[in-house]
Amino acid sequence: MTGSRATALTATVVLTVGLTGAVQAAGHDTTSARVWVTTVDRGELLAERPAVPFRTGTSPHQTIVVDPDLAYQEVDGFGASITDSSASVLHRLTPAKREETMRALFDPVRGIGVSFLRQPIGSSDFTAEAEHHTYDDVPPGHTDFALRHFSIAHDQAEILPLLRRAKQLNPALKVMGTPWSPPAWMKTTESLVGGRLKDDPAIYDAYARYLVKFVQAYAASGVPVDYLSLQNEPQNRVPDAYPGTDMPVAQQIKVIEALGPLLRRASPRTKILAYDHNWSTHPNDVATTPPGEDPETDYPHRILESPAARWVAGTAYHCYSGDPAAQTALHEAHPDKGIWFTECSGSHGPDDPPAQVFRDTLKWHARNVVIGTTRNQAKSAVTWNIALDSDNGPHNGGCGTCTGLVTVHPDGTVSTGAEYYTIGHLAKFVKPGARRVESTSFGTTGWNGQVMSVAFGNPDGSTALVVHNQNDDPRTFAVSVGERIFEYALPGGALATFTWPRSKALGSRLDRVPLDRATATTAPAGENAAAAVDGDASTRWSSGRAQEPGQHLQVDLGRVTAFRRVAIDSGGNLGDYARGWRLSVSDDGADWRAVASGAGVGQLTTVDVPRTRARYLRVATTASAGNWWSVADVRLYR
């Protein structure tokens, strides 16, 4: 972890296992959505509320449109890390309490079904021991190129038994390995804290073999490793008294080139992830760049643009600097490579009251981790420690205010923090192998007081929709699937997951038309016409003045396009819909023909027309109103 954030906080509540209900019960009414809610005041904690029925009709409220047929990245899982500290505090519990806690974490029915673990390879800052370690430590001045001293005996006592039990409870669990430091004898400083790998082909080869031996040893111990990164936070050059390594791009490329062929032969299932650091280079990391060296603020791009990319499955990101949009930018530059989000911890000041800690963590992680990462191509969403003690430890250097999914107290009781619920709202309902599907989201990771969403199609055909109300006040919204709809009200700051099974009644009869070539103009000019066709409902075009007849938004589709439905979404600014409208089309932008007209009744206006072919589309107002006219998104269906 680099730096700390006063806005990502965590508190605890009494641990509850046996969460109500499975994701879908046999014989459940297929025209209803089940719903689980967590509120910022802890009044509801993954609490199942009464199911809400779908109905026909429209809604005056902002509407989340879920399109199960428009799919994006496949999901690997959601979770945290069983650090050395986590293992230590879990082993303080009685066997019965430890088993109860493990079930609360990993059991998909009785718990939240954690499905992804990122495991430190050797010490991190979260270790219960006085001395940091790797798996091949030798006395100062000595080397071990043959790796004769390699051993994972340290992990056999507490960490591996927990990992094996986690995989028993959730066989779909994925495991990732990440080193905080190579063995000290491989480094310029001869220390686990700071320094770089010695720039020597023999060192790169030894480090690659060291990582392969870790993968083989874990597999032999019953814990196959699915993913492997080369260095935790490779731009964090001055770790605070805990293992860390400055690994410039050139060195990471050399390690990948040495590791790739070895790993492919030894463990074909194990994929390499590059980078494993923040969305953007942290200012502290830029400031500590050695004089005359490039701060490499485009680090992950450089890796994927190098020949070493042939060995890399994708890129891992952390949350401590930047914005999740960096993930989408990298994906668009390299669509053949995946994105994984692998670390973010709640953090708080020493005097923050528990209620504020829980509230602020829930909201920040809901926006940025639960929804922000997954809407930006992440195949995983992973926090940091899965368990800590009531002093946010034990730790040896590094973060003194990080928090865990669960907290083990001196009296042997266990309580849950906000991250237990943010991860739970994903892991319990979104199964490995699911795919993110299209859903409208009006909120932003930077907080704009709107309703955010992300949706997934599970392998069994069911759908899970996660919704967060950013605002402090309650918000009512609608959810539209195919030809059906339901309305729901969420308390301020609340996080909810809705699930419904595959159903012919909810099947969409129309396919979305890509608007990748579309451009927009308006009269009057208003604000940001391009926002109406950018596929992002959190941006909008607005008239900038009261509605009056003749205002219009004109879209050039870029080519003649066939469609049968036009959706005009006015977004989250309630009341900014056209009170009267006319829809016209044109082949050349000069001669127009009207195809439909009507009165607006709410934020989403859906217009069905006979099958139409046109290049240009114009929506014009035909009535006056005191409200501005806004268009957040125009969607076409065929």
JSON list of N, CA, C and O in Angstrom, two decimals, residues 390-411:
[
{"chain": "A", "resi": 390, "resn": "SER", "atom": "N", "xyz": [-8.00, -6.01, 16.79]},
{"chain": "A", "resi": 390, "resn": "SER", "atom": "CA", "xyz": [-8.69, -4.76, 17.08]},
{"chain": "A", "resi": 390, "resn": "SER", "atom": "C", "xyz": [-7.78, -3.54, 17.07]},
{"chain": "A", "resi": 390, "resn": "SER", "atom": "O", "xyz": [-8.25, -2.41, 17.15]},
{"chain": "A", "resi": 391, "resn": "ASP", "atom": "N", "xyz": [-6.46, -3.76, 16.96]},
{"chain": "A", "resi": 391, "resn": "ASP", "atom": "CA", "xyz": [-5.50, -2.66, 16.80]},
{"chain": "A", "resi": 391, "resn": "ASP", "atom": "C", "xyz": [-5.05, -2.53, 15.35]},
{"chain": "A", "resi": 391, "resn": "ASP", "atom": "O", "xyz": [-4.01, -1.93, 15.07]},
{"chain": "A", "resi": 392, "resn": "ASN", "atom": "N", "xyz": [-5.79, -3.13, 14.43]},
{"chain": "A", "resi": 392, "resn": "ASN", "atom": "CA", "xyz": [-5.47, -3.09, 12.99]},
{"chain": "A", "resi": 392, "resn": "ASN", "atom": "C", "xyz": [-4.12, -3.72, 12.71]},
{"chain": "A", "resi": 392, "resn": "ASN", "atom": "O", "xyz": [-3.36, -3.27, 11.85]},
{"chain": "A", "resi": 393, "resn": "GLY", "atom": "N", "xyz": [-3.81, -4.78, 13.39]},
{"chain": "A", "resi": 393, "resn": "GLY", "atom": "CA", "xyz": [-2.55, -5.48, 13.22]},
{"chain": "A", "resi": 393, "resn": "GLY", "atom": "C", "xyz": [-2.75, -6.97, 13.42]},
{"chain": "A", "resi": 393, "resn": "GLY", "atom": "O", "xyz": [-3.87, -7.47, 13.34]},
{"chain": "A", "resi": 394, "resn": "PRO", "atom": "N", "xyz": [-1.64, -7.66, 13.72]},
{"chain": "A", "resi": 394, "resn": "PRO", "atom": "CA", "xyz": [-0.29, -7.11, 13.89]},
{"chain": "A", "resi": 394, "resn": "PRO", "atom": "C", "xyz": [0.33, -6.72, 12.55]},
{"chain": "A", "resi": 394, "resn": "PRO", "atom": "O", "xyz": [-0.02, -7.28, 11.52]},
{"chain": "A", "resi": 395, "resn": "HIS", "atom": "N", "xyz": [1.22, -5.73, 12.60]},
{"chain": "A", "resi": 395, "resn": "HIS", "atom": "CA", "xyz": [1.93, -5.36, 11.39]},
{"chain": "A", "resi": 395, "resn": "HIS", "atom": "C", "xyz": [3.35, -4.98, 11.78]},
{"chain": "A", "resi": 395, "resn": "HIS", "atom": "O", "xyz": [3.63, -4.60, 12.91]},
{"chain": "A", "resi": 396, "resn": "ASN", "atom": "N", "xyz": [4.25, -5.07, 10.81]},
{"chain": "A", "resi": 396, "resn": "ASN", "atom": "CA", "xyz": [5.66, -4.78, 11.02]},
{"chain": "A", "resi": 396, "resn": "ASN", "atom": "C", "xyz": [6.09, -3.78, 9.97]},
{"chain": "A", "resi": 396, "resn": "ASN", "atom": "O", "xyz": [6.47, -4.14, 8.86]},
{"chain": "A", "resi": 397, "resn": "GLY", "atom": "N", "xyz": [5.96, -2.49, 10.30]},
{"chain": "A", "resi": 397, "resn": "GLY", "atom": "CA", "xyz": [6.16, -1.42, 9.33]},
{"chain": "A", "resi": 397, "resn": "GLY", "atom": "C", "xyz": [4.87, -1.17, 8.57]},
{"chain": "A", "resi": 397, "resn": "GLY", "atom": "O", "xyz": [3.84, -1.82, 8.79]},
{"chain": "A", "resi": 398, "resn": "GLY", "atom": "N", "xyz": [4.93, -0.21, 7.67]},
{"chain": "A", "resi": 398, "resn": "GLY", "atom": "CA", "xyz": [3.80, 0.02, 6.76]},
{"chain": "A", "resi": 398, "resn": "GLY", "atom": "C", "xyz": [2.58, 0.60, 7.42]},
{"chain": "A", "resi": 398, "resn": "GLY", "atom": "O", "xyz": [2.65, 1.45, 8.31]},
{"chain": "A", "resi": 399, "resn": "CYS", "atom": "N", "xyz": [1.42, 0.10, 7.01]},
{"chain": "A", "resi": 399, "resn": "CYS", "atom": "CA", "xyz": [0.13, 0.72, 7.34]},
{"chain": "A", "resi": 399, "resn": "CYS", "atom": "C", "xyz": [-0.33, 0.36, 8.74]},
{"chain": "A", "resi": 399, "resn": "CYS", "atom": "O", "xyz": [-0.53, -0.82, 9.06]},
{"chain": "A", "resi": 400, "resn": "GLY", "atom": "N", "xyz": [-0.55, 1.38, 9.56]},
{"chain": "A", "resi": 400, "resn": "GLY", "atom": "CA", "xyz": [-1.06, 1.17, 10.90]},
{"chain": "A", "resi": 400, "resn": "GLY", "atom": "C", "xyz": [-2.55, 1.42, 11.02]},
{"chain": "A", "resi": 400, "resn": "GLY", "atom": "O", "xyz": [-3.13, 1.26, 12.11]},
{"chain": "A", "resi": 401, "resn": "THR", "atom": "N", "xyz": [-3.19, 1.83, 9.92]},
{"chain": "A", "resi": 401, "resn": "THR", "atom": "CA", "xyz": [-4.62, 2.14, 9.96]},
{"chain": "A", "resi": 401, "resn": "THR", "atom": "C", "xyz": [-5.42, 1.33, 8.95]},
{"chain": "A", "resi": 401, "resn": "THR", "atom": "O", "xyz": [-6.59, 1.60, 8.72]},
{"chain": "A", "resi": 402, "resn": "CYS", "atom": "N", "xyz": [-4.79, 0.33, 8.32]},
{"chain": "A", "resi": 402, "resn": "CYS", "atom": "CA", "xyz": [-5.52, -0.54, 7.40]},
{"chain": "A", "resi": 402, "resn": "CYS", "atom": "C", "xyz": [-6.50, -1.41, 8.18]},
{"chain": "A", "resi": 402, "resn": "CYS", "atom": "O", "xyz": [-6.29, -1.70, 9.36]},
{"chain": "A", "resi": 403, "resn": "THR", "atom": "N", "xyz": [-7.53, -1.85, 7.53]},
{"chain": "A", "resi": 403, "resn": "THR", "atom": "CA", "xyz": [-8.58, -2.61, 8.20]},
{"chain": "A", "resi": 403, "resn": "THR", "atom": "C", "xyz": [-8.87, -3.89, 7.42]},
{"chain": "A", "resi": 403, "resn": "THR", "atom": "O", "xyz": [-8.56, -4.01, 6.24]},
{"chain": "A", "resi": 404, "resn": "GLY", "atom": "N", "xyz": [-9.48, -4.86, 8.09]},
{"chain": "A", "resi": 404, "resn": "GLY", "atom": "CA", "xyz": [-9.78, -6.15, 7.48]},
{"chain": "A", "resi": 404, "resn": "GLY", "atom": "C", "xyz": [-11.26, -6.35, 7.25]},
{"chain": "A", "resi": 404, "resn": "GLY", "atom": "O", "xyz": [-12.10, -5.58, 7.73]},
{"chain": "A", "resi": 405, "resn": "LEU", "atom": "N", "xyz": [-11.57, -7.42, 6.53]},
{"chain": "A", "resi": 405, "resn": "LEU", "atom": "CA", "xyz": [-12.98, -7.78, 6.37]},
{"chain": "A", "resi": 405, "resn": "LEU", "atom": "C", "xyz": [-13.58, -8.16, 7.72]},
{"chain": "A", "resi": 405, "resn": "LEU", "atom": "O", "xyz": [-14.73, -7.84, 8.01]},
{"chain": "A", "resi": 406, "resn": "VAL", "atom": "N", "xyz": [-12.79, -8.87, 8.54]},
{"chain": "A", "resi": 406, "resn": "VAL", "atom": "CA", "xyz": [-13.25, -9.19, 9.88]},
{"chain": "A", "resi": 406, "resn": "VAL", "atom": "C", "xyz": [-12.18, -8.78, 10.89]},
{"chain": "A", "resi": 406, "resn": "VAL", "atom": "O", "xyz": [-11.00, -8.66, 10.56]},
{"chain": "A", "resi": 407, "resn": "THR", "atom": "N", "xyz": [-12.62, -8.53, 12.12]},
{"chain": "A", "resi": 407, "resn": "THR", "atom": "CA", "xyz": [-11.72, -8.15, 13.21]},
{"chain": "A", "resi": 407, "resn": "THR", "atom": "C", "xyz": [-11.85, -9.16, 14.34]},
{"chain": "A", "resi": 407, "resn": "THR", "atom": "O", "xyz": [-12.96, -9.50, 14.77]},
{"chain": "A", "resi": 408, "resn": "VAL", "atom": "N", "xyz": [-10.70, -9.65, 14.81]},
{"chain": "A", "resi": 408, "resn": "VAL", "atom": "CA", "xyz": [-10.66, -10.59, 15.94]},
{"chain": "A", "resi": 408, "resn": "VAL", "atom": "C", "xyz": [-10.31, -9.80, 17.20]},
{"chain": "A", "resi": 408, "resn": "VAL", "atom": "O", "xyz": [-9.28, -9.12, 17.26]},
{"chain": "A", "resi": 409, "resn": "HIS", "atom": "N", "xyz": [-11.18, -9.88, 18.19]},
{"chain": "A", "resi": 409, "resn": "HIS", "atom": "CA", "xyz": [-11.03, -9.09, 19.42]},
{"chain": "A", "resi": 409, "resn": "HIS", "atom": "C", "xyz": [-10.35, -9.90, 20.52]},
{"chain": "A", "resi": 409, "resn": "HIS", "atom": "O", "xyz": [-10.33, -11.15, 20.47]},
{"chain": "A", "resi": 410, "resn": "PRO", "atom": "N", "xyz": [-9.79, -9.22, 21.52]},
{"chain": "A", "resi": 410, "resn": "PRO", "atom": "CA", "xyz": [-9.06, -9.94, 22.58]},
{"chain": "A", "resi": 410, "resn": "PRO", "atom": "C", "xyz": [-9.90, -10.99, 23.31]},
{"chain": "A", "resi": 410, "resn": "PRO", "atom": "O", "xyz": [-9.36, -11.97, 23.82]},
{"chain": "A", "resi": 411, "resn": "ASP", "atom": "N", "xyz": [-11.21, -10.79, 23.38]},
{"chain": "A", "resi": 411, "resn": "ASP", "atom": "CA", "xyz": [-12.06, -11.75, 24.09]},
{"chain": "A", "resi": 411, "resn": "ASP", "atom": "C", "xyz": [-12.46, -12.94, 23.22]},
{"chain": "A", "resi": 411, "resn": "ASP", "atom": "O", "xyz": [-13.26, -13.79, 23.64]}
]
